[in-house]
Tab-separated table of C-alpha atoms in Angstrom:
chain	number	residue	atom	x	y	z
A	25	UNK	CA	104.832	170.081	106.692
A	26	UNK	CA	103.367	166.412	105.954
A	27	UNK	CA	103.251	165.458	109.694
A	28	UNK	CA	101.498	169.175	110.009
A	29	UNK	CA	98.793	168.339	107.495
A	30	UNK	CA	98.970	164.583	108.521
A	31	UNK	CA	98.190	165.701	112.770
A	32	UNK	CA	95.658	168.262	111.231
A	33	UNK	CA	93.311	165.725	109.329
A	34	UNK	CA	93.452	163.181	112.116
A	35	UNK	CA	92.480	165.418	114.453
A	36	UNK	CA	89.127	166.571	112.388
A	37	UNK	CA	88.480	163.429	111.550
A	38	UNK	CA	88.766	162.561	115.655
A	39	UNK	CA	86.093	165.568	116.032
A	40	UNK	CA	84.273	164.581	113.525
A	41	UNK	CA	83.655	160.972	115.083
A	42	UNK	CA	82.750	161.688	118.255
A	43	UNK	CA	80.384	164.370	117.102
A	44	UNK	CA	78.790	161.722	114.583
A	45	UNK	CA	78.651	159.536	117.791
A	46	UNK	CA	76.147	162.199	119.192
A	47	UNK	CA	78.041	162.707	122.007
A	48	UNK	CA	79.285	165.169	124.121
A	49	UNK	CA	83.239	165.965	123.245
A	50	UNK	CA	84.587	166.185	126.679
A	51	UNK	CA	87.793	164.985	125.397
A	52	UNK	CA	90.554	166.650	124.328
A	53	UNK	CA	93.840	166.768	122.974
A	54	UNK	CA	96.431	168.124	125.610
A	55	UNK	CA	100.116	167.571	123.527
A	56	UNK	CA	101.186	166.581	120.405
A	57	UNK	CA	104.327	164.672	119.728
A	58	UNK	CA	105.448	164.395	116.553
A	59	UNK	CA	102.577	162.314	114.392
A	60	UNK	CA	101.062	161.462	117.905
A	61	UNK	CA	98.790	163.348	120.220
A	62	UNK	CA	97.692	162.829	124.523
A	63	UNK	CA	94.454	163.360	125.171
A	64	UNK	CA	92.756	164.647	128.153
A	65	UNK	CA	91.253	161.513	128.986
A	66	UNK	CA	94.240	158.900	128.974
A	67	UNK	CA	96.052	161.555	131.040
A	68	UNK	CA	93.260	161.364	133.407
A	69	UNK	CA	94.021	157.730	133.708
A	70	UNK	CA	97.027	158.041	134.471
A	71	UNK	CA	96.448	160.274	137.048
A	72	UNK	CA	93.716	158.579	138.512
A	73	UNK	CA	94.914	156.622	141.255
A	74	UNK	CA	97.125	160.242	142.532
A	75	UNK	CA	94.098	161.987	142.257
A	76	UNK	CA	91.887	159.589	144.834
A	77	UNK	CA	94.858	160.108	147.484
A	78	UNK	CA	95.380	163.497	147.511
A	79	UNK	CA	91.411	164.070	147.537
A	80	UNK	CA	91.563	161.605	150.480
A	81	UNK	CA	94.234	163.604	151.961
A	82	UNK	CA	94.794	166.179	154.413
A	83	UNK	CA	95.330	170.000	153.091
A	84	UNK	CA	93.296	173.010	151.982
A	85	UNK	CA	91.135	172.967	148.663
A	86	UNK	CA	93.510	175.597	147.298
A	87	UNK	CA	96.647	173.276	148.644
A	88	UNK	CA	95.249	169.986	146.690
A	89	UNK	CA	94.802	171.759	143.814
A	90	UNK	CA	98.135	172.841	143.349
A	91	UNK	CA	98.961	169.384	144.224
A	92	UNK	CA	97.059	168.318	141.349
A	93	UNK	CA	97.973	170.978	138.661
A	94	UNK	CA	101.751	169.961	139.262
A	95	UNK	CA	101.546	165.910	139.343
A	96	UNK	CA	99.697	166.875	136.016
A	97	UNK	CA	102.258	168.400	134.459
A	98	UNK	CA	104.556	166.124	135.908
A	99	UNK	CA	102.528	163.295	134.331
A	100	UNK	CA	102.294	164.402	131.093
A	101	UNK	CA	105.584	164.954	130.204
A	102	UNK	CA	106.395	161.285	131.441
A	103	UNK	CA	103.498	161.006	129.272
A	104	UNK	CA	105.674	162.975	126.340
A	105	UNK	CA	108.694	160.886	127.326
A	106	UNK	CA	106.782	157.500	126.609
A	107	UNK	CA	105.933	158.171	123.587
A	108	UNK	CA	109.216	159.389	121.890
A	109	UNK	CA	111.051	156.731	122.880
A	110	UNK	CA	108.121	154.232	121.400
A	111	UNK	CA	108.498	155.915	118.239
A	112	UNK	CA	111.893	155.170	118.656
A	113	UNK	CA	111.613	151.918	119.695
A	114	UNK	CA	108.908	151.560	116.549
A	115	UNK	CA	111.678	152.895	114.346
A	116	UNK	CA	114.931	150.089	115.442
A	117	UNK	CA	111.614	147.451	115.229
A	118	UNK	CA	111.871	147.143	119.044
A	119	UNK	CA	108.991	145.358	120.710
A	120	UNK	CA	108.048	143.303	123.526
A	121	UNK	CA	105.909	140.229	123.050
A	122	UNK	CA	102.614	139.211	125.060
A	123	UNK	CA	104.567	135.707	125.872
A	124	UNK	CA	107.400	137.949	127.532
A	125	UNK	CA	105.239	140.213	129.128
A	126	UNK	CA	103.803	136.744	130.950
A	127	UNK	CA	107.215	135.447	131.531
A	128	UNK	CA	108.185	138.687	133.375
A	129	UNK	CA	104.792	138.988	135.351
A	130	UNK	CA	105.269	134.922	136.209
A	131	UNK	CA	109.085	135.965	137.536
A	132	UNK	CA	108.054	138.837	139.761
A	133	UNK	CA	104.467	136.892	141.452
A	134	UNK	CA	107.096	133.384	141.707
A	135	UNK	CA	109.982	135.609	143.702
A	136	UNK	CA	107.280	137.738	145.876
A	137	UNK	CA	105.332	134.284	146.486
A	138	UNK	CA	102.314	136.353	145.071
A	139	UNK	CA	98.980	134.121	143.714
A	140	UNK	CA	97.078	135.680	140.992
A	141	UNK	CA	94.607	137.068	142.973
A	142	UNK	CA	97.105	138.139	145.834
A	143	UNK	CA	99.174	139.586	142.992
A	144	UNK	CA	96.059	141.727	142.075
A	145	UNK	CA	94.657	142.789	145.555
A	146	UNK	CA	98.185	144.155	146.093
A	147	UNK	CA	98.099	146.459	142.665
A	148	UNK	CA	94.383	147.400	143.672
A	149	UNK	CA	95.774	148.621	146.872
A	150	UNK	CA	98.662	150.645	145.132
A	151	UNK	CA	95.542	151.981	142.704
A	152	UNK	CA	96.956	149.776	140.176
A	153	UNK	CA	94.874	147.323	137.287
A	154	UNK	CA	96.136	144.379	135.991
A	155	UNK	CA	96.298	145.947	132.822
A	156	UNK	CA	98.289	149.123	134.163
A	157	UNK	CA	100.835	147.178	135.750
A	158	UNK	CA	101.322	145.311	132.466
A	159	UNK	CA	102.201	148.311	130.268
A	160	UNK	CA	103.940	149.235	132.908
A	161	UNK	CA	106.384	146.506	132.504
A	162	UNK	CA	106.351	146.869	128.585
A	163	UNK	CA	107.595	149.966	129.255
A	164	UNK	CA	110.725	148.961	131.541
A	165	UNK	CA	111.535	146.497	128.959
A	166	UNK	CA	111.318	148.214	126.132
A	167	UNK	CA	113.521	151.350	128.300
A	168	UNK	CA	116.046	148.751	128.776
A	169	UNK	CA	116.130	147.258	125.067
A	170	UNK	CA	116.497	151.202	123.902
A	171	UNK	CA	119.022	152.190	126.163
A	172	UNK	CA	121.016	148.932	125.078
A	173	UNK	CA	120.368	150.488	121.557
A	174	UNK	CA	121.209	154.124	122.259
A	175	UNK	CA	123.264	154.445	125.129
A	176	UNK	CA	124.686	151.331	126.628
A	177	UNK	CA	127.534	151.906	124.729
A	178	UNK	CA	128.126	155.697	125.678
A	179	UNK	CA	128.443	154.073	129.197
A	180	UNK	CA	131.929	154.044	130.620
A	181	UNK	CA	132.833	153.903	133.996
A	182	UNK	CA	136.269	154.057	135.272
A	183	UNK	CA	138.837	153.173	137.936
A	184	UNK	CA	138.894	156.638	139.522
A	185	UNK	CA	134.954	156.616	139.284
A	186	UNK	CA	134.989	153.384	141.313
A	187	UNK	CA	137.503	154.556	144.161
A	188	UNK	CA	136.060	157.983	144.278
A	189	UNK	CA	132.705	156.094	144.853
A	190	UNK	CA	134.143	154.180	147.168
A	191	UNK	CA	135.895	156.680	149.455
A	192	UNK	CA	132.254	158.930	149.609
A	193	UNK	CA	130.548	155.876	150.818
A	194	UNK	CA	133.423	154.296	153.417
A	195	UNK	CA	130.761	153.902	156.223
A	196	UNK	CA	128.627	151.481	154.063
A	197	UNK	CA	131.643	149.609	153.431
A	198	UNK	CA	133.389	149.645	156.275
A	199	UNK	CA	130.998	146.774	158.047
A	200	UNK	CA	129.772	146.888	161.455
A	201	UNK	CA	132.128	147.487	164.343
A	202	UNK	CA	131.110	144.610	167.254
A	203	UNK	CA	132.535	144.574	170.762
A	204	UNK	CA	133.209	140.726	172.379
A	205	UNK	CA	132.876	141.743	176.173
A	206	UNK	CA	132.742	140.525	179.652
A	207	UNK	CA	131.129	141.117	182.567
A	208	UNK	CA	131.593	140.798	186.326
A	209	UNK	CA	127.819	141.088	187.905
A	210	UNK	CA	127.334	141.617	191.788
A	211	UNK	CA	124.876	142.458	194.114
A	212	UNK	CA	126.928	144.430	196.545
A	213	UNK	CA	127.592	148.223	195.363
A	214	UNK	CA	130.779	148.758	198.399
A	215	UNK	CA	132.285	144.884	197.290
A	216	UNK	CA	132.191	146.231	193.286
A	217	UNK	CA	133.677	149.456	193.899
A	218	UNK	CA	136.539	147.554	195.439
A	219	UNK	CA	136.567	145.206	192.431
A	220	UNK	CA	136.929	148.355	189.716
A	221	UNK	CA	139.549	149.555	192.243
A	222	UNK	CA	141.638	146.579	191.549
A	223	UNK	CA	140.875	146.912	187.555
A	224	UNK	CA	141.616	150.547	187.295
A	225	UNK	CA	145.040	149.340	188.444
A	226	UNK	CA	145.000	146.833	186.037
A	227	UNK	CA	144.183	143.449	188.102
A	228	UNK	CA	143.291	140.441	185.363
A	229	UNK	CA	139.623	141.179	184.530
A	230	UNK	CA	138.924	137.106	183.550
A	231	UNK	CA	140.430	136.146	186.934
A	232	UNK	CA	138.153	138.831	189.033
A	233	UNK	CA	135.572	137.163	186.981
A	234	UNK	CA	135.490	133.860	188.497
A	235	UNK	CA	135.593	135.029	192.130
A	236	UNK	CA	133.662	137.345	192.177
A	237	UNK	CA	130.913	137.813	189.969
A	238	UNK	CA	127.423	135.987	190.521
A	239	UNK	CA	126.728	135.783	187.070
A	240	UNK	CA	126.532	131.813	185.693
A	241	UNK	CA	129.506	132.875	183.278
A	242	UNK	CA	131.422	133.451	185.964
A	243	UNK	CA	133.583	129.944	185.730
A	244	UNK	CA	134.430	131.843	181.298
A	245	UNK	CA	136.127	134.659	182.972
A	246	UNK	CA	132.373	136.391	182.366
A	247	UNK	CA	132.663	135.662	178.782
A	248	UNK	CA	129.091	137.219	177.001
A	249	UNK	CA	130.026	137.226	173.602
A	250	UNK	CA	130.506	139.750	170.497
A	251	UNK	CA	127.359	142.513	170.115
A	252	UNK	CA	126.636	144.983	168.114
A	253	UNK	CA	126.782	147.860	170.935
A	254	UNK	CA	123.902	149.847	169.023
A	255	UNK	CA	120.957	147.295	170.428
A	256	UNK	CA	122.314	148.131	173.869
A	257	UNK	CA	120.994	150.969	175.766
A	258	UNK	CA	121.741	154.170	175.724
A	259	UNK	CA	123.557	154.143	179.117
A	260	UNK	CA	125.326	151.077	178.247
A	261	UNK	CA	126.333	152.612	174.622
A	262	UNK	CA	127.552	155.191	176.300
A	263	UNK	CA	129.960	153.363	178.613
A	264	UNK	CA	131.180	151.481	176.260
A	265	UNK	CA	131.523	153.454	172.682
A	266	UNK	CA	134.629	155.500	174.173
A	267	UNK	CA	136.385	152.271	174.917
A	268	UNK	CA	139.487	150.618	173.320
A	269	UNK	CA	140.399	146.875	173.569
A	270	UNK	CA	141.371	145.927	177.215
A	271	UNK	CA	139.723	149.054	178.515
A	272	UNK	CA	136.607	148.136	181.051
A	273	UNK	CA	133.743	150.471	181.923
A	274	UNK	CA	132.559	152.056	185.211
A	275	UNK	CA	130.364	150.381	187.734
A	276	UNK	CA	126.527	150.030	185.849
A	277	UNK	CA	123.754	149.804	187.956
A	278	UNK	CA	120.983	146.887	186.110
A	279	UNK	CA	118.328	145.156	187.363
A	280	UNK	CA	119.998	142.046	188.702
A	281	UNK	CA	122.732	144.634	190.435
A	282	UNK	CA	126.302	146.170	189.750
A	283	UNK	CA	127.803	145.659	186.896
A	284	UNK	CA	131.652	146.032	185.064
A	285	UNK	CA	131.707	145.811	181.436
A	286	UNK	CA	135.153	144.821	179.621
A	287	UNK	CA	136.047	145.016	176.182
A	288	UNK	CA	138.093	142.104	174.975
A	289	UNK	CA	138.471	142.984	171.240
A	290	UNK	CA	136.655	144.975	168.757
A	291	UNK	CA	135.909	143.587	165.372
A	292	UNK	CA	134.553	144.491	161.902
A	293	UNK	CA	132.044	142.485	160.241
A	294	UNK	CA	130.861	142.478	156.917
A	295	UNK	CA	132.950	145.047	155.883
A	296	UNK	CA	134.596	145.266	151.998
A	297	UNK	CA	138.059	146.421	150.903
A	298	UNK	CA	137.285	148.250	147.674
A	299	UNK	CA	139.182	145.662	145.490
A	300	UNK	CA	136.481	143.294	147.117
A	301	UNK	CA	133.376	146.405	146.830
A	302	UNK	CA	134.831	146.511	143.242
A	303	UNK	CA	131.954	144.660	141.075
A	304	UNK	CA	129.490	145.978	143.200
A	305	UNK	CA	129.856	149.698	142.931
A	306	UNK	CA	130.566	148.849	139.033
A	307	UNK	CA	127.043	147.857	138.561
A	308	UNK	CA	125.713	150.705	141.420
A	309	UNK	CA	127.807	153.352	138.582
A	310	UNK	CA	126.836	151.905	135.658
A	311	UNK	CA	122.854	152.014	136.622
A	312	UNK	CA	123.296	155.604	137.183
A	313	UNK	CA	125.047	157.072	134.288
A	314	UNK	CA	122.510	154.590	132.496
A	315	UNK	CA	119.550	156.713	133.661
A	316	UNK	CA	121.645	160.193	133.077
A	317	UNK	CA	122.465	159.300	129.466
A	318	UNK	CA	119.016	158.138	128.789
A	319	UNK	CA	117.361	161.127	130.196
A	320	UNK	CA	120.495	162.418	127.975
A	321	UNK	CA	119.260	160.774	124.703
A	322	UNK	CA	115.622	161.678	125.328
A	323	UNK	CA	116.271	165.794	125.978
A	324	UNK	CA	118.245	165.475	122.476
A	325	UNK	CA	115.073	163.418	120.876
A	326	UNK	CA	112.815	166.298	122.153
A	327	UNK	CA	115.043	169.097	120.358
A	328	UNK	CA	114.953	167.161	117.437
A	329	UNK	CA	110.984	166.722	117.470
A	330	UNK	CA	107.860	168.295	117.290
A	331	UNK	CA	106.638	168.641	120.521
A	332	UNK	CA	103.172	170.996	121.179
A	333	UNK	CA	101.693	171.060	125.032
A	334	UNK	CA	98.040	172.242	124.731
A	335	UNK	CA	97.067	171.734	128.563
């Protein structure tokens, strides 16, 4: 009842002001949370920068304003969102200082190699002040000191979460699969042929190498090197992704001639057992359920509150 009475005279006494003013009241209030209220105009703010792109964009009238209607009420219940948990960071005395605000800002422009005026041609290009892009950051911080507060602790991730994690994402794990190869190269299509003849009944592929092929790796056994077979081309791919170690391709017709590819081992690079993918996937986890238990936290704050959307 007191916050009732308390939103009631503060929003008069709002009225009231701008009508003393002797202006027009174009403004108005669009949600009230708890002792606080959103008014049209800071939402407009916000949605500012949206607005100029999808104006700017292609689409129908009718198809940019739907646009619009739902970033707006998309916007203003991140608007909603903001300002329970600042009450609730008002209420544990959680703030964030000017000094760290700086500090932060100083960390970001010194890692991107951004000057000052860089730094702000790039946010004017996103549709982005200074100032936005400040709160902005207030706001991360202050997230992260609340969910420390509220939910850090609720955060528990386990071995089976980290292996199941682990088996669902094998392929980024796994590393990339390289093929060392080498090549005999010759001009004549009949003198090749007999060449893979004497492969296919499995002649020594090095020794064929160095008397035969024209290539100035010839004297290596046609040594090339190890490759990732996915910047090849698509004919070569082909040839060579059905291939096991000591296998050697058909005949491949290139610029400089004929060509016999042959795989001398395939490797793995940059791949992670999970004992060694452990830490990694610990922290990928742990960021997650963070955001889940937060958004958690804040659907229970919004039971527990008076929340009134007037747009």
């Amino acid at each position: 009842m007191i916050k009732k009475v308390f939103l009631m005279v503060f929003t008069l006494a709002w009225l009231q002001i701008s009508l003393a003013a002797g202006t027009e009241v174009v403004d108005r209030i669009v949600a009230v949370v708890n002792d606080e209220i959103i008014t049209l105009v800071e939402l407009d703010k916000m949605l500012s920068p949206y607005k100029t792109k999808i104006e700017a964009g292609a689409g129908s009238e009718k198809r940019k304003k739907e646009m619009m209607e739902s970033l707006e009420r998309k916007m203003l219940h991140q608007m909603i969102d903001k300002s329970l948990a600042n009450q609730e960071a008002k209420k544990y005395h959680i703030q964030v200082t000017e000094p760290e605000l700086d500090r932060a800002i100083e960390n970001f422009k010194k890692q991107n190699k951004f000057t000052q005026e860089n730094f702000e041609k790039a946010l004017e290009a996103q549709g982005m002040t200074y100032e936005g892009y400040r709160d902005r950051i207030r706001q991360e911080i202050l997230q992260s000191r609340l969910i420390n507060r509220a939910v850090r602790s609720k955060v528990i991730i386990t071995d089976i979460d980290i292996k199941a994690y682990y088996e669902e994402h094998l392929e980024e794990f796994s590393g990339i699969e390289k093929y060392e190869l080498r090549n005999i190269l010759m001009k004549d299509e009949k003198a090749i042929n007999e060449v893979k003849n004497k492969l296919d009944r499995n002649a020594d592929f090095k020794l064929l190498a160095e008397e035969n092929s024209l290539a100035p790796n010839a004297r290596e056994g046609g040594y090339l090197g190890i490759f990732d077979i996915n910047n090849f081309s698509d004919a070569v791919k082909d040839e060579l992704i059905h291939l096991k170690k000591g296998d050697h391709t058909g005949i491949i017709q290139i610029d400089q001639g004929f060509q016999i590819l042959f795989v001398e081992e395939i490797v793995r690079e940059g791949g992670k057992t999970l004992d060694q993918a452990r830490d990694e996937i610990q922290k990928i986890l742990y960021k997650e359920k963070e955001r889940e238990k937060f958004a958690q936290w804040l659907e229970s704050l919004k039971e527990n509150a008076h929340v009134k959307i007037m747009l």
